[in-house]
Coordinates of C-alpha atoms in Angstrom, one line a residue:
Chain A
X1 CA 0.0 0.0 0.0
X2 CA 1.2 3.3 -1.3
X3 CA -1.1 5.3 1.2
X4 CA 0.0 5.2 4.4
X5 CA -0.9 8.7 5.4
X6 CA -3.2 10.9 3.8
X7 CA -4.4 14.4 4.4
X8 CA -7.9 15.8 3.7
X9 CA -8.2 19.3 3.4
X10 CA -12.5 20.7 4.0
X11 CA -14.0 17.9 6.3
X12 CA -17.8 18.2 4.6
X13 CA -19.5 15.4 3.2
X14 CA -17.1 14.5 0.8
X15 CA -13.7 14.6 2.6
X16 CA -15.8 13.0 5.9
X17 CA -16.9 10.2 3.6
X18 CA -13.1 10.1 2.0
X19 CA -11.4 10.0 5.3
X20 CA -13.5 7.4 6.9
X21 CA -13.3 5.3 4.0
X22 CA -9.5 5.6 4.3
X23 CA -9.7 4.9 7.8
X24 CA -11.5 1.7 7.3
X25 CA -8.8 0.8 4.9
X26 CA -6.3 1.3 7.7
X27 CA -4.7 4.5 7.0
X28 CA -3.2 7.3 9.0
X29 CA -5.6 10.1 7.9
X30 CA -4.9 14.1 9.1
X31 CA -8.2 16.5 8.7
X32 CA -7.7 20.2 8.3
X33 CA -10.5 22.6 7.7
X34 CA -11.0 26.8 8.1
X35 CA -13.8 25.7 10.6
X36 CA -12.4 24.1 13.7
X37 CA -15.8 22.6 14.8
X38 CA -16.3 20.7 11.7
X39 CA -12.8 19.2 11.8
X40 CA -13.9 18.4 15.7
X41 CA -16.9 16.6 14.2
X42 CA -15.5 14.6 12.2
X43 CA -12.8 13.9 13.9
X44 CA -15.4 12.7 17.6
X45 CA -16.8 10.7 14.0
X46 CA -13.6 8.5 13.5
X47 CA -12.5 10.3 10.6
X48 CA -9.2 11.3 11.8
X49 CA -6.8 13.7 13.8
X50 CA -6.6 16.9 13.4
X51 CA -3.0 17.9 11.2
X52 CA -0.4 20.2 12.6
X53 CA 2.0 19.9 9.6
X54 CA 2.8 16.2 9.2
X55 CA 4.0 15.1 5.9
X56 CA 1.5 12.3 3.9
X57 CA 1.4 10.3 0.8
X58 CA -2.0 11.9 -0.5
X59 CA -3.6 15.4 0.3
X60 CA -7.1 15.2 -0.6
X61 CA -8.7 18.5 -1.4
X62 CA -12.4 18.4 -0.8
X63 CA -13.5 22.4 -0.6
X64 CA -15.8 23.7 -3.4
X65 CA -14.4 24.4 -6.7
X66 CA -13.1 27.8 -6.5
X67 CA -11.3 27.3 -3.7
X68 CA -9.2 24.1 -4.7
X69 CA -6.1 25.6 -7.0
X70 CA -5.6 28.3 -3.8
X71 CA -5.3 25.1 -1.1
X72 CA -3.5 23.1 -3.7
X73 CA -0.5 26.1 -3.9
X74 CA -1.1 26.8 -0.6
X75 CA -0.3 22.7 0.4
X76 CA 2.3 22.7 -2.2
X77 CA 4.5 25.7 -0.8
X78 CA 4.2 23.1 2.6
X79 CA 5.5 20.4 0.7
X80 CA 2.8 18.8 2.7
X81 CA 2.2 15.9 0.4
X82 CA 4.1 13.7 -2.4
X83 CA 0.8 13.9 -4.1
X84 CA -2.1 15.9 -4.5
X85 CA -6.3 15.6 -5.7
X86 CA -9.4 17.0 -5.3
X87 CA -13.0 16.3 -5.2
X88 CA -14.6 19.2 -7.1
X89 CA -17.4 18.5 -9.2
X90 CA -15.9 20.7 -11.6
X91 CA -12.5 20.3 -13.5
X92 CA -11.5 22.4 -16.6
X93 CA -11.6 25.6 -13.4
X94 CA -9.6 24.1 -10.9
X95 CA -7.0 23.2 -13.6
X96 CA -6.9 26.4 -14.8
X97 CA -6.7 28.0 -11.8
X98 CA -3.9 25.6 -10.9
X99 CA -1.4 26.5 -13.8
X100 CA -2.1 30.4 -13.7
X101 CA -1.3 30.1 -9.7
X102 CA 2.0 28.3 -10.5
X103 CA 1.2 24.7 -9.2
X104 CA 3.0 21.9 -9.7
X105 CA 1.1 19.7 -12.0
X106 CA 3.3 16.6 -12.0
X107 CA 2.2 16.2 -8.4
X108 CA -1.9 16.9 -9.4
X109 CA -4.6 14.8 -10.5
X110 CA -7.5 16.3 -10.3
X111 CA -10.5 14.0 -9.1
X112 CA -14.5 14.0 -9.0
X113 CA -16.1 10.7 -7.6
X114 CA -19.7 10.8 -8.5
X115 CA -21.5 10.4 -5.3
X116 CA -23.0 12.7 -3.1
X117 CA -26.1 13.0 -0.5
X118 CA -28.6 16.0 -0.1
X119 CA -27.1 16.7 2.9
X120 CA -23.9 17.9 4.0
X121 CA -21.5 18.5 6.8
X122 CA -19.4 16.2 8.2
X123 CA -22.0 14.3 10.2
X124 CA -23.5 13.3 7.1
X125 CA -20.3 11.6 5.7
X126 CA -20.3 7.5 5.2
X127 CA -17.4 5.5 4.6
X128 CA -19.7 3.7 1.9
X129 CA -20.7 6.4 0.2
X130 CA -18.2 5.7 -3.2
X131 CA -18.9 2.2 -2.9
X132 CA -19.2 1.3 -6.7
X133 CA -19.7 4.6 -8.3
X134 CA -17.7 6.0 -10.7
X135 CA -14.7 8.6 -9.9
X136 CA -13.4 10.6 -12.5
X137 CA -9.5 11.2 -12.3
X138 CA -8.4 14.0 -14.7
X139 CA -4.8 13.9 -14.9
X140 CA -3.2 16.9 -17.5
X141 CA -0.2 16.3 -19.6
X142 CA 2.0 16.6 -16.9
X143 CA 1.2 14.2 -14.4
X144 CA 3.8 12.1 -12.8
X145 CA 3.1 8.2 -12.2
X146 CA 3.7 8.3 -8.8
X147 CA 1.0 10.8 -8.6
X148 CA -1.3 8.5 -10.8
X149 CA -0.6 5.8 -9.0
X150 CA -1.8 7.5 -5.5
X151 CA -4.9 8.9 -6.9
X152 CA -5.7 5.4 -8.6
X153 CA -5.2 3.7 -5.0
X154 CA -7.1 6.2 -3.2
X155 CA -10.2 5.8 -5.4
X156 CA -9.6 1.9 -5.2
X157 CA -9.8 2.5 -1.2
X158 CA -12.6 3.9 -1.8
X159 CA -14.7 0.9 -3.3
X160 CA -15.3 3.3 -6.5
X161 CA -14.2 2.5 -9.7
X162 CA -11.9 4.9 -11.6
X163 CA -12.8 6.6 -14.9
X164 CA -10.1 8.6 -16.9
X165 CA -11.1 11.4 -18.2
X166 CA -10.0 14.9 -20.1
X167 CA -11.0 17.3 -17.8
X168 CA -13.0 19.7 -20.4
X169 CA -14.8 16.3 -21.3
X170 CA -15.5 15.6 -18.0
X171 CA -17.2 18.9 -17.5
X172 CA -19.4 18.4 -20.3
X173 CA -20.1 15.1 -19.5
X174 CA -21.2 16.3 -15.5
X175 CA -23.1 18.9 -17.7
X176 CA -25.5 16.3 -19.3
X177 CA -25.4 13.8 -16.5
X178 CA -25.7 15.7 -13.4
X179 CA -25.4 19.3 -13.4
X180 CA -28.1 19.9 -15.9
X181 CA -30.7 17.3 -14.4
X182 CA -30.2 19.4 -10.8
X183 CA -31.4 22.2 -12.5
X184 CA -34.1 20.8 -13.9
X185 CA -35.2 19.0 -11.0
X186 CA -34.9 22.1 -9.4
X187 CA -37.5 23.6 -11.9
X188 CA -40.0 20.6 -11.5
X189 CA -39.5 21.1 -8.0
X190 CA -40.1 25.0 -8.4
X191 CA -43.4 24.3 -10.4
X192 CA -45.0 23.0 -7.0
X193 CA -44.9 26.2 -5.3
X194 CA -48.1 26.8 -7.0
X195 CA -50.1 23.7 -6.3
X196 CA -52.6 23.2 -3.8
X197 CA -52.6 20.6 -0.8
X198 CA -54.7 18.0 -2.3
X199 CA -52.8 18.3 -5.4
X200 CA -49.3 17.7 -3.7
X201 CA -51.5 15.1 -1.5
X202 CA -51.0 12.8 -4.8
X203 CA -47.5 13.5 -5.4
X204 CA -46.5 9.2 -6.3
X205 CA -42.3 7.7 -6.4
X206 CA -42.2 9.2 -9.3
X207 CA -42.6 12.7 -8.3
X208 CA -40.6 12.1 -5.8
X209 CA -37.5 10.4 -7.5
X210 CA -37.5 13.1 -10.5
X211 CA -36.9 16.2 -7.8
X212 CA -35.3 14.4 -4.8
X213 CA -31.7 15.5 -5.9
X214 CA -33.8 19.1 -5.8
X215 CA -33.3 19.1 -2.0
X216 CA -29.4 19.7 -2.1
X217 CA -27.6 22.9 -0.5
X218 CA -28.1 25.9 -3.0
X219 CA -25.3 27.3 -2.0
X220 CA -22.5 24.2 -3.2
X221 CA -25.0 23.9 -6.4
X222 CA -24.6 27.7 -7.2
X223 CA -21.2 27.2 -6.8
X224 CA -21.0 23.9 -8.9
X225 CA -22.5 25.2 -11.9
X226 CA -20.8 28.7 -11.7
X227 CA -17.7 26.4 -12.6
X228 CA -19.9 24.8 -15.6
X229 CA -21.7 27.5 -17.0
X230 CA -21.8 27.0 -20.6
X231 CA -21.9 23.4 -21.2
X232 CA -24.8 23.4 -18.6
X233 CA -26.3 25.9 -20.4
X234 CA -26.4 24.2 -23.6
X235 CA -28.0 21.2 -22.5
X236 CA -30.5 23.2 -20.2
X237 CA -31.5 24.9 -23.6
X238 CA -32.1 21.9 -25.3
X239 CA -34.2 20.2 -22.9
X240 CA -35.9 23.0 -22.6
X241 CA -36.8 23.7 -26.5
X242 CA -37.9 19.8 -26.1
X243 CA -40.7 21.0 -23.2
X244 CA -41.8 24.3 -25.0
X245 CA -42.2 22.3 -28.3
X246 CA -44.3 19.0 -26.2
X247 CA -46.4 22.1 -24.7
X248 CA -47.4 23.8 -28.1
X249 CA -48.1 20.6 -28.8
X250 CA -50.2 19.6 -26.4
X251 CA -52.2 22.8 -26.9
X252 CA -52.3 21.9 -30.8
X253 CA -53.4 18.2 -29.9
X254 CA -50.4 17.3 -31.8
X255 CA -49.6 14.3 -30.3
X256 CA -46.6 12.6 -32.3
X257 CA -44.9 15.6 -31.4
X258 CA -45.1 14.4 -27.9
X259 CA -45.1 10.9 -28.4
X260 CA -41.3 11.5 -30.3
X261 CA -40.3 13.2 -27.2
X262 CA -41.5 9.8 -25.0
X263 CA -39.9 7.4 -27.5
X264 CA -36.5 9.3 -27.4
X265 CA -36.8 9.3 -23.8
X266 CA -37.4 6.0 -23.5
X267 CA -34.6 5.3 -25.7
X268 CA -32.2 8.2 -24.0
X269 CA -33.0 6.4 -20.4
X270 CA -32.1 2.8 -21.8
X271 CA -28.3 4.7 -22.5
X272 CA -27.9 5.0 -18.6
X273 CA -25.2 1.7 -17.7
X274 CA -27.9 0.0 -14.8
X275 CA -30.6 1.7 -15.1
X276 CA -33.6 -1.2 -14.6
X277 CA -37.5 -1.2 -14.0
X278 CA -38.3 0.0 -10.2
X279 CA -41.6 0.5 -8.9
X280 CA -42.7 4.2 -9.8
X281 CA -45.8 6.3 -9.6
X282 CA -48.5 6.7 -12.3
Chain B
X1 CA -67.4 -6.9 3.4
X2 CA -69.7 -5.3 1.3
X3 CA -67.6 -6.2 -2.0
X4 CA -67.8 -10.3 -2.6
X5 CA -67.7 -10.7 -5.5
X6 CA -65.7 -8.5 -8.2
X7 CA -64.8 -7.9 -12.2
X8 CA -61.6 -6.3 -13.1
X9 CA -62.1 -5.6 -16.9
X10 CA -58.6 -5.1 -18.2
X11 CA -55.7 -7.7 -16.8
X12 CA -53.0 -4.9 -17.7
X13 CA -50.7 -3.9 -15.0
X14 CA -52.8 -2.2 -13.1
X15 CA -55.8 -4.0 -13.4
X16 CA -54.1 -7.6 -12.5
X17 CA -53.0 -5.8 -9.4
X18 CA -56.0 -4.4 -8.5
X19 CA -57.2 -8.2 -9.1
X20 CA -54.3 -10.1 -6.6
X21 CA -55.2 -7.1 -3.6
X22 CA -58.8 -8.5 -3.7
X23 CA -57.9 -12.3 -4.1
X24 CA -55.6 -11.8 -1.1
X25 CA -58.5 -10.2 1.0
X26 CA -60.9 -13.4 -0.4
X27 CA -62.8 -11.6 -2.6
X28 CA -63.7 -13.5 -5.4
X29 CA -62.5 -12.1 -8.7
X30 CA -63.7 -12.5 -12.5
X31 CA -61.5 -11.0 -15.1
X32 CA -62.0 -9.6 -18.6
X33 CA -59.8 -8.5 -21.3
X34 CA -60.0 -8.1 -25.2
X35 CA -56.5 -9.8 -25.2
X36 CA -57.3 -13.2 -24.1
X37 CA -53.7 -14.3 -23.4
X38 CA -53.2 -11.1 -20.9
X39 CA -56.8 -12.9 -19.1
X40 CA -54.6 -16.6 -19.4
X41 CA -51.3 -15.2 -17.6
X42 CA -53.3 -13.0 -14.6
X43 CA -55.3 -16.2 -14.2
X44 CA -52.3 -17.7 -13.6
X45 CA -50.7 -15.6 -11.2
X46 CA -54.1 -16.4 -9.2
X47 CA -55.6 -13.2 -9.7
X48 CA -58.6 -15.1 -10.4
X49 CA -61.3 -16.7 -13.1
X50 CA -62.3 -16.1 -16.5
X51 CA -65.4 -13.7 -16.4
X52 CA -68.3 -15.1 -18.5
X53 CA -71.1 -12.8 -17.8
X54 CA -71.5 -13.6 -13.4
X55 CA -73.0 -10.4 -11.6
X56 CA -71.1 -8.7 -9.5
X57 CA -70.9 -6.2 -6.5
X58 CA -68.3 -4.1 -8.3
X59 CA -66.6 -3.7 -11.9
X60 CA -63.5 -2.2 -11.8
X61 CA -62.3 -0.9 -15.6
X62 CA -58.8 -0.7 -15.9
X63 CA -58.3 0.3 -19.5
X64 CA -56.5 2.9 -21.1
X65 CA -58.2 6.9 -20.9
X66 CA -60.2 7.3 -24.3
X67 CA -61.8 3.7 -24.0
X68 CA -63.0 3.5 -20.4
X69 CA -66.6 5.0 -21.1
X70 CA -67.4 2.9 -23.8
X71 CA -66.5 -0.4 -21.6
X72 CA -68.8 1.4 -19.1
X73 CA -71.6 1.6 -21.1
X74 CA -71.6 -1.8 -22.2
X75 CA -71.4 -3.3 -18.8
X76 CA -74.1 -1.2 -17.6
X77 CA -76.1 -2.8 -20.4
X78 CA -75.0 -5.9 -19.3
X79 CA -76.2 -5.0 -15.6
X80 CA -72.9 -6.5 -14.3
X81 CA -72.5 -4.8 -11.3
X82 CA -74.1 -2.4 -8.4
X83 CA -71.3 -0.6 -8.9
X84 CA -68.7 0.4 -11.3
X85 CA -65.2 3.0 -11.4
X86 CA -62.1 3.1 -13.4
X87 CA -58.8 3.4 -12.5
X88 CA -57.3 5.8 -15.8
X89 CA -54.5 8.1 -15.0
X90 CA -57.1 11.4 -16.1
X91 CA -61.0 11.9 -15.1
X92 CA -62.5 14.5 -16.8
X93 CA -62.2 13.6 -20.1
X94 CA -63.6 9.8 -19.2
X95 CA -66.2 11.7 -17.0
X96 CA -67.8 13.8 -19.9
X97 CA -67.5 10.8 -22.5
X98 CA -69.6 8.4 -19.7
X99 CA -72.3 11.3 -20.0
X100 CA -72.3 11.6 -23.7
X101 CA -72.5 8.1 -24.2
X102 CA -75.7 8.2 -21.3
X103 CA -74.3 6.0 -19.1
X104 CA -75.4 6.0 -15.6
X105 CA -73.6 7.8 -13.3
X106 CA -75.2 6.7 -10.0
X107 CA -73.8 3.6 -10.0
X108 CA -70.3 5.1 -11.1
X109 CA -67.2 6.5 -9.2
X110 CA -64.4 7.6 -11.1
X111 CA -61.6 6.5 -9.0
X112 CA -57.0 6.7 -10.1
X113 CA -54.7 4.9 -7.7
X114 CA -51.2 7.0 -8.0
X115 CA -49.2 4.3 -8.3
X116 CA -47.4 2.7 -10.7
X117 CA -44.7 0.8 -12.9
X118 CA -42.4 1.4 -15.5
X119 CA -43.1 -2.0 -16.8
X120 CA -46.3 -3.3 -18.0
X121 CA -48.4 -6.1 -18.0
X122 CA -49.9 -8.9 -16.3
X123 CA -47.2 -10.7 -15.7
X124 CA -45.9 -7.2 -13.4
X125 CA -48.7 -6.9 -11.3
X126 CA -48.4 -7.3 -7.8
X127 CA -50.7 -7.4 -4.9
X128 CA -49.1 -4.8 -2.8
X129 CA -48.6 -2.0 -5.5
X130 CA -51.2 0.5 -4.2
X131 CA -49.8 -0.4 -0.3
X132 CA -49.8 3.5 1.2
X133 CA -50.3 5.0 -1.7
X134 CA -53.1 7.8 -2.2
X135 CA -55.9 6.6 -4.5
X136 CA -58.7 9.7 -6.2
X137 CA -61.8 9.0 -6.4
X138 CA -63.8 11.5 -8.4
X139 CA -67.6 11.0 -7.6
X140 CA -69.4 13.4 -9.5
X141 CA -73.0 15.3 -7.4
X142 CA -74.6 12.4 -9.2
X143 CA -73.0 9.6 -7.1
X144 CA -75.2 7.2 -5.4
X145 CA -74.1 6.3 -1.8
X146 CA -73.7 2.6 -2.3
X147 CA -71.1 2.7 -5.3
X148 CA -69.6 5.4 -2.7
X149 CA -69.3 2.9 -0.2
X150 CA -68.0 0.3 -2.9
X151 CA -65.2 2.0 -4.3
X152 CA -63.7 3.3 -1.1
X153 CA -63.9 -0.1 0.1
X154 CA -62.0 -1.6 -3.2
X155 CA -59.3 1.4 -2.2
X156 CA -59.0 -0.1 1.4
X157 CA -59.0 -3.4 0.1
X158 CA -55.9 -2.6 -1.7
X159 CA -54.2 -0.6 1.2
X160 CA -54.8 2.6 -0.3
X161 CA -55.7 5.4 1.0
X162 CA -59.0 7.8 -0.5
X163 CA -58.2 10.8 -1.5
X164 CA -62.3 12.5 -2.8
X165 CA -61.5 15.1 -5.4
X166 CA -63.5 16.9 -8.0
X167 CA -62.5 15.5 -11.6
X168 CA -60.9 18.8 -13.2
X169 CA -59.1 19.4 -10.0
X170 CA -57.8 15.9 -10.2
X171 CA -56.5 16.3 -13.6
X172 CA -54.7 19.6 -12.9
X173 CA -53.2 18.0 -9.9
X174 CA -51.8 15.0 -11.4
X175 CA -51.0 17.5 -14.3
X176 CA -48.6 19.1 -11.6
X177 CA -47.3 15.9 -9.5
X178 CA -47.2 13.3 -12.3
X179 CA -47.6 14.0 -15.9
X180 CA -46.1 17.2 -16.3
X181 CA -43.0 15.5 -14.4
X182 CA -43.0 12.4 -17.1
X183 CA -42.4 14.8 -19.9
X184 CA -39.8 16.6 -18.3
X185 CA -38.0 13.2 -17.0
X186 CA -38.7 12.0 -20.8
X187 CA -36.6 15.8 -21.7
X188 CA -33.7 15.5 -20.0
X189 CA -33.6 11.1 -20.6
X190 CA -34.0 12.7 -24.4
X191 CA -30.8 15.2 -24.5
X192 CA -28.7 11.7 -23.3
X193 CA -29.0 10.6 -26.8
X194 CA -25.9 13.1 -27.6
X195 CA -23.8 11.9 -25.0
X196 CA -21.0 9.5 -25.0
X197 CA -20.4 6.5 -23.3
X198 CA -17.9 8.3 -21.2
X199 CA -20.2 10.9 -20.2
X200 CA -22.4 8.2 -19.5
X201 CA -20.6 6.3 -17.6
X202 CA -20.0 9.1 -14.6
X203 CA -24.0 9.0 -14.3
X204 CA -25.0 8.4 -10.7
X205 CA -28.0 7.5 -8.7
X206 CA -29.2 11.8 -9.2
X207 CA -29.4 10.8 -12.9
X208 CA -31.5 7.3 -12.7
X209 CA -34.1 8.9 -10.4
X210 CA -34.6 11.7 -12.6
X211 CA -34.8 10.0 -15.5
X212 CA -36.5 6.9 -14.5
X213 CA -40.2 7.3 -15.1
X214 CA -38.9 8.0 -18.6
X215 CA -38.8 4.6 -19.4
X216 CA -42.3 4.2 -18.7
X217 CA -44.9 2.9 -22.3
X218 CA -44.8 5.6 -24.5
X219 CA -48.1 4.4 -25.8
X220 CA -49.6 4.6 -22.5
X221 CA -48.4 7.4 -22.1
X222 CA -49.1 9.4 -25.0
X223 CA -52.7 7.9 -24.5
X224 CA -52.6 10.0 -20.7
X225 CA -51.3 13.2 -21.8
X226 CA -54.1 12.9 -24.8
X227 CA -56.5 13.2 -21.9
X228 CA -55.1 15.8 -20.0
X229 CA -53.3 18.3 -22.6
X230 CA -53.9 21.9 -21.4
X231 CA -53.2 21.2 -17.6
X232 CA -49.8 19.7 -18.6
X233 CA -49.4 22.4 -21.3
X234 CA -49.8 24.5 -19.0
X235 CA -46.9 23.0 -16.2
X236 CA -44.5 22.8 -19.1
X237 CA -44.3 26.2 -20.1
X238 CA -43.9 27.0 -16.5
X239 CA -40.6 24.7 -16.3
X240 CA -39.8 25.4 -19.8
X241 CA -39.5 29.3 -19.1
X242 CA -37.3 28.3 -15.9
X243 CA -35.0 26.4 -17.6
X244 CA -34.7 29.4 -20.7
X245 CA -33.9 31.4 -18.2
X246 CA -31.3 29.7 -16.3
X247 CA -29.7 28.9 -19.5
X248 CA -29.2 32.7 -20.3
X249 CA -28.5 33.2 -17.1
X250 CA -25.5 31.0 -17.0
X251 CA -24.4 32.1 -20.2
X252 CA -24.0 35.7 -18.8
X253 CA -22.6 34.6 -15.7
X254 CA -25.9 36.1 -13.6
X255 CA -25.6 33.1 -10.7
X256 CA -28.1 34.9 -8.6
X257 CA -30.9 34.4 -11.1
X258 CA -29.9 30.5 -11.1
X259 CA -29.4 30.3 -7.7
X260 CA -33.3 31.8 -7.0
X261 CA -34.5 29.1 -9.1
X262 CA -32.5 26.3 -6.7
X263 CA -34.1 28.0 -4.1
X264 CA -37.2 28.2 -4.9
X265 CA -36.6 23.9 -5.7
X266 CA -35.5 23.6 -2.3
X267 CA -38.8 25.3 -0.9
X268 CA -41.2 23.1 -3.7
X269 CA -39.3 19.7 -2.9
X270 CA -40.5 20.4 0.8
X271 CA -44.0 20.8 0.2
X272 CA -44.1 17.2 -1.0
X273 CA -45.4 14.8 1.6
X274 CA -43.2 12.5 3.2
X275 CA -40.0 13.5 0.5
X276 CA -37.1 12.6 2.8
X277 CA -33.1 12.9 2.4
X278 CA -32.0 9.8 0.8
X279 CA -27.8 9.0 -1.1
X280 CA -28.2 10.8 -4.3
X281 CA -25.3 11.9 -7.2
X282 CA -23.1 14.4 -7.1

């Protein structure tokens, strides 16, 4: 084992889950965050002991996306680690951020594992939580092997399974497959503002399964997709030229307009690797 | 028990289900079905006999929208029952056909159980799909007490729970909660079909419960939003306008504007009943 001890830098949900993952797997793990009770949390959770400067294998950088290039220089000026990642659910920024701060990008691979809960803070993190789901790792032109092969072991720690990715291709994939259904979920889940008690009183699975990922903190999400504008934007247009075009036609009682859109979704949803029948509401 | 003996006319999903939560409860159960292998396999599942013209205490029609008045009618010819509803996904349409066509509407309570699968069929029913779930029931002012008393007794048999609504307000309220959703889930499962299998890959558990009513029958459904088109019209261009707007918001780099919208999902996710945190996707 190449990680014997690793830091993580933002003790939320994500570096939480990280560290007690590591934890399980037996390694030393360090927490640092700006807020002292959350690192106390986490750390009364088993996650860890708080770092005073030691030296690790791995520093894992789990703050939100415009903050990871300023930890990573920050870490790197320490020497704090031989290698360095992150867990921002954004990529092409960080990186950029990283080479116009200077950072040493042999030492880097950026990281995104694609799991998450509606809630946050480190009270919420589960050393499960990656178990099985995809990380992306996002290593640039520069990166060193030993820095690979960290990053590799810490997402194989981690139960999840790595996926190697460009990291503007990452981005616009997150666009289609995540960032862009939040916001849309957050629009379905908008619409209800205006219904009445009875009509939510008939609210089935299915309501509930297409806005559940609605419920997460605005504040991450704001910050998530101001580091994914465009891309996001792109597919939030054309989903939502799909809607206006099913609604004219549902006023026209043009209904192969709208039975195109089903078939296509049918067909879009069978694209999803494990997607299977579940019970749903009618 | 006032219901002993009872005809489900339509051994579809629904229908069969409907059929094996009365056979559990020992009622006795005829079934009906213009596709006589769909009658052969819910026979088989023990969801009971053949009908061949027995009276009964109540019918229950569990065909699509557009065909449930004309399969009223003819049993109220037939004087099959002291009692007869329907279980179709809208009401008002279904309502004003039964009075065109004259049927009687004394002996008839439109009922809709909100629940549900993505697959279809006999052969998917199951005896505890309508366990907690609400169930409408849209007797119009011409409702006799007995077929009252009936058709909240089949809901109780199944482990439903009554939900007495006016027809139109039903069908805007499932327009909001259910319909409106599936073409938005059947949107974004749509805008996959220009991804890549990299991009797919990264999907996570936000993704498959956004997406997942999408793989529900288009015909089906096409047959639904045919019966309710300006209530879901109406929902669309609501989330269609949201999403327009996001997109151009993101595109100029106004985040408040996109991060009103998240709030204003947070606050409509909360007014559903019983919506809970659960792992989602990051």
């Amino acid at each position: 084992m190449d990680i014997g001890k690793a830091l993580v830098v933002g003790t939320g949900l994500i570096g939480t889950s990280v560290a007690l993952a590591l934890r399980e797997r037996g390694v030393a793990v360090y927490l640092a965050d700006v807020d002292a009770h959350a690192v106390r949390v986490a750390g009364e959770l088993g996650a860890g002991l708080r770092w005073s400067g030691q030296g690790v294998d791995l520093a894992v950088i789990a703050v939100p996306p415009h903050a990871v290039a300023a930890r990573l220089a920050e870490l790197q000026r320490r020497g704090a680690a031989r290698a360095y990642t992150d867990v921002a659910s954004v990529k092409a920024g960080p990186v950029a951020d990283a080479r116009r701060l200077g950072c040493d990008l042999v030492s880097y691979v950026p990281g995104h594992p694609l799991a998450g809960r509606e809630v946050s803070g480190p009270a919420a993190g589960r050393a499960d939580l990656f178990a099985g789901r995809p990380w992306a790792l996002c290593p640039g032109p520069e990166a060193g092997a030993d820095a690979l092969d960290l990053a590799r072991e810490l997402v194989s720690l981690c139960g999840a399974e790595a996926v190697t990715v460009d990291a503007g291709a990452h981005d616009s994939a997150v666009a289609l497959v995540s960032h862009a259904p939040h916001v849309v979920a957050s629009a379905v889940a908008a619409s209800l503002a205006g219904g009445d008690d009875t009509a939510l009183g008939l609210a089935g699975q299915g309501l509930r399964d297409v806005t559940r990922i609605a419920a997460g903190d605005p504040v991450l999400w704001r910050s998530i997709l101001a580091g994914n504008t465009l891309p996001v934007a792109g597919v939030l247009e054309r989903v939502a030229a799909d809607l206006t075009a099913a609604a004219a036609a549902l006023r026209s009682g043009d209904l192969d307009t709208v039975a195109d859109l089903l078939g296509r979704g049918v067909r879009g949803h069978g694209r999803i690797p494990g997607a299977r029948g579940r019970v749903l509401s009618g």
